[in-house]
GROMACS .gro file of C-alpha atoms in nm:
model
  102
    1MET     CA    1  -3.371  -0.436  -4.074
    2LEU     CA    2  -3.603  -0.681  -4.278
    3ALA     CA    3  -3.614  -0.699  -4.658
    4ARG     CA    4  -3.857  -0.875  -4.899
    5VAL     CA    5  -3.785  -0.980  -5.252
    6ASP     CA    6  -4.075  -1.011  -5.479
    7VAL     CA    7  -4.043  -1.312  -5.681
    8ASP     CA    8  -4.414  -1.381  -5.784
    9HIS     CA    9  -4.397  -1.227  -6.120
   10ALA     CA   10  -4.614  -1.338  -6.444
   11PRO     CA   11  -4.372  -1.519  -6.677
   12ALA     CA   12  -4.261  -1.291  -6.985
   13LYS     CA   13  -4.422  -1.373  -7.310
   14GLN     CA   14  -4.223  -1.527  -7.578
   15SER     CA   15  -4.165  -1.304  -7.882
   16THR     CA   16  -4.186  -1.439  -8.230
   17LEU     CA   17  -3.986  -1.325  -8.514
   18ALA     CA   18  -4.112  -1.422  -8.869
   19GLY     CA   19  -4.322  -1.708  -8.753
   20THR     CA   20  -4.039  -1.865  -8.554
   21THR     CA   21  -4.047  -1.895  -8.157
   22LEU     CA   22  -3.773  -1.836  -7.948
   23PRO     CA   23  -3.564  -2.173  -7.814
   24PRO     CA   24  -3.644  -2.255  -7.460
   25THR     CA   25  -3.405  -2.166  -7.219
   26HIS     CA   26  -3.181  -2.426  -7.014
   27PHE     CA   27  -3.319  -2.304  -6.671
   28ALA     CA   28  -3.602  -2.469  -6.509
   29PRO     CA   29  -3.945  -2.298  -6.514
   30VAL     CA   30  -4.022  -2.092  -6.226
   31ARG     CA   31  -4.325  -2.240  -6.022
   32PRO     CA   32  -4.558  -2.030  -5.799
   33THR     CA   33  -4.468  -2.226  -5.492
   34ASP     CA   34  -4.092  -2.151  -5.546
   35GLY     CA   35  -3.945  -1.852  -5.350
   36LEU     CA   36  -3.679  -1.758  -5.115
   37ARG     CA   37  -3.616  -2.013  -4.851
   38PRO     CA   38  -3.365  -1.981  -4.550
   39ALA     CA   39  -3.051  -2.138  -4.642
   40GLY     CA   40  -2.803  -2.038  -4.361
   41MET     CA   41  -2.684  -1.811  -4.090
   42SER     CA   42  -2.348  -1.712  -3.956
   43GLN     CA   43  -2.248  -1.492  -3.688
   44VAL     CA   44  -1.908  -1.338  -3.618
   45VAL     CA   45  -1.829  -1.206  -3.288
   46TYR     CA   46  -1.598  -0.880  -3.308
   47ARG     CA   47  -1.554  -0.780  -2.951
   48THR     CA   48  -1.645  -0.887  -2.577
   49ARG     CA   49  -1.575  -0.641  -2.321
   50ASP     CA   50  -1.610  -0.668  -1.936
   51GLU     CA   51  -1.745  -0.322  -1.860
   52GLY     CA   52  -1.705  -0.386  -1.471
   53LEU     CA   53  -1.935  -0.426  -1.150
   54LEU     CA   54  -2.252  -0.232  -1.119
   55PHE     CA   55  -2.442  -0.167  -0.793
   56ALA     CA   56  -2.796  -0.118  -0.893
   57GLU     CA   57  -3.015   0.053  -0.628
   58GLY     CA   58  -3.218  -0.172  -0.436
   59ALA     CA   59  -3.025  -0.461  -0.544
   60LYS     CA   60  -2.864  -0.702  -0.294
   61ARG     CA   61  -2.575  -0.835  -0.498
   62PRO     CA   62  -2.364  -0.667  -0.774
   63VAL     CA   63  -2.401  -0.748  -1.143
   64ARG     CA   64  -2.088  -0.761  -1.397
   65ARG     CA   65  -2.174  -0.606  -1.730
   66MET     CA   66  -2.061  -0.774  -2.055
   67ARG     CA   67  -2.111  -0.609  -2.398
   68THR     CA   68  -2.072  -0.821  -2.704
   69GLU     CA   69  -2.041  -0.693  -3.049
   70ALA     CA   70  -2.133  -0.902  -3.332
   71ARG     CA   71  -2.245  -0.928  -3.715
   72GLU     CA   72  -2.512  -1.156  -3.828
   73THR     CA   73  -2.547  -1.255  -4.191
   74LEU     CA   74  -2.874  -1.452  -4.305
   75HIS     CA   75  -2.873  -1.621  -4.655
   76TRP     CA   76  -3.169  -1.708  -4.852
   77ARG     CA   77  -3.203  -1.906  -5.185
   78ASP     CA   78  -3.472  -1.972  -5.440
   79PRO     CA   79  -3.447  -2.347  -5.525
   80GLY     CA   80  -3.640  -2.281  -5.856
   81THR     CA   81  -3.437  -2.007  -6.004
   82GLY     CA   82  -3.099  -2.049  -5.820
   83ALA     CA   83  -3.144  -1.664  -5.694
   84SER     CA   84  -3.003  -1.589  -5.377
   85MET     CA   85  -2.964  -1.305  -5.113
   86ARG     CA   86  -2.753  -1.222  -4.821
   87VAL     CA   87  -2.839  -0.972  -4.567
   88SER     CA   88  -2.585  -0.868  -4.284
   89TYR     CA   89  -2.625  -0.648  -3.981
   90PRO     CA   90  -2.478  -0.555  -3.666
   91ARG     CA   91  -2.570  -0.677  -3.337
   92GLU     CA   92  -2.494  -0.573  -2.989
   93GLU     CA   93  -2.583  -0.743  -2.674
   94VAL     CA   94  -2.534  -0.644  -2.297
   95SER     CA   95  -2.557  -0.902  -2.030
   96LEU     CA   96  -2.576  -0.851  -1.674
   97ILE     CA   97  -2.417  -1.128  -1.489
   98PRO     CA   98  -2.490  -1.174  -1.101
   99VAL     CA   99  -2.177  -1.197  -0.889
  100SER     CA  100  -2.167  -1.391  -0.577
  101GLY     CA  101  -1.917  -1.318  -0.321
  102GLN     CA  102  -1.843  -1.659  -0.152
   0.00000   0.00000   0.00000
């Protein structure tokens, strides 16, 4: 899954009331070059299972099938506005490891 947050909006107009403008905010102005940038990634492995030996047709040696279940979390931050976004998704990986009978 991939998500994109659109942060390239035109700045809002300041309203006037009785000839007085609103005071400036304490936040830094958003520049067009600012945007979400990668800030980190984490991976948590929940389970690794050995699913035994497999003898594939035509293969000279057996292989061991290992299944790993994990969750990855990606983190982005916008340095101009301080906004951040985290996306987590599950991941499953199956590895076939050659087995030698020495």
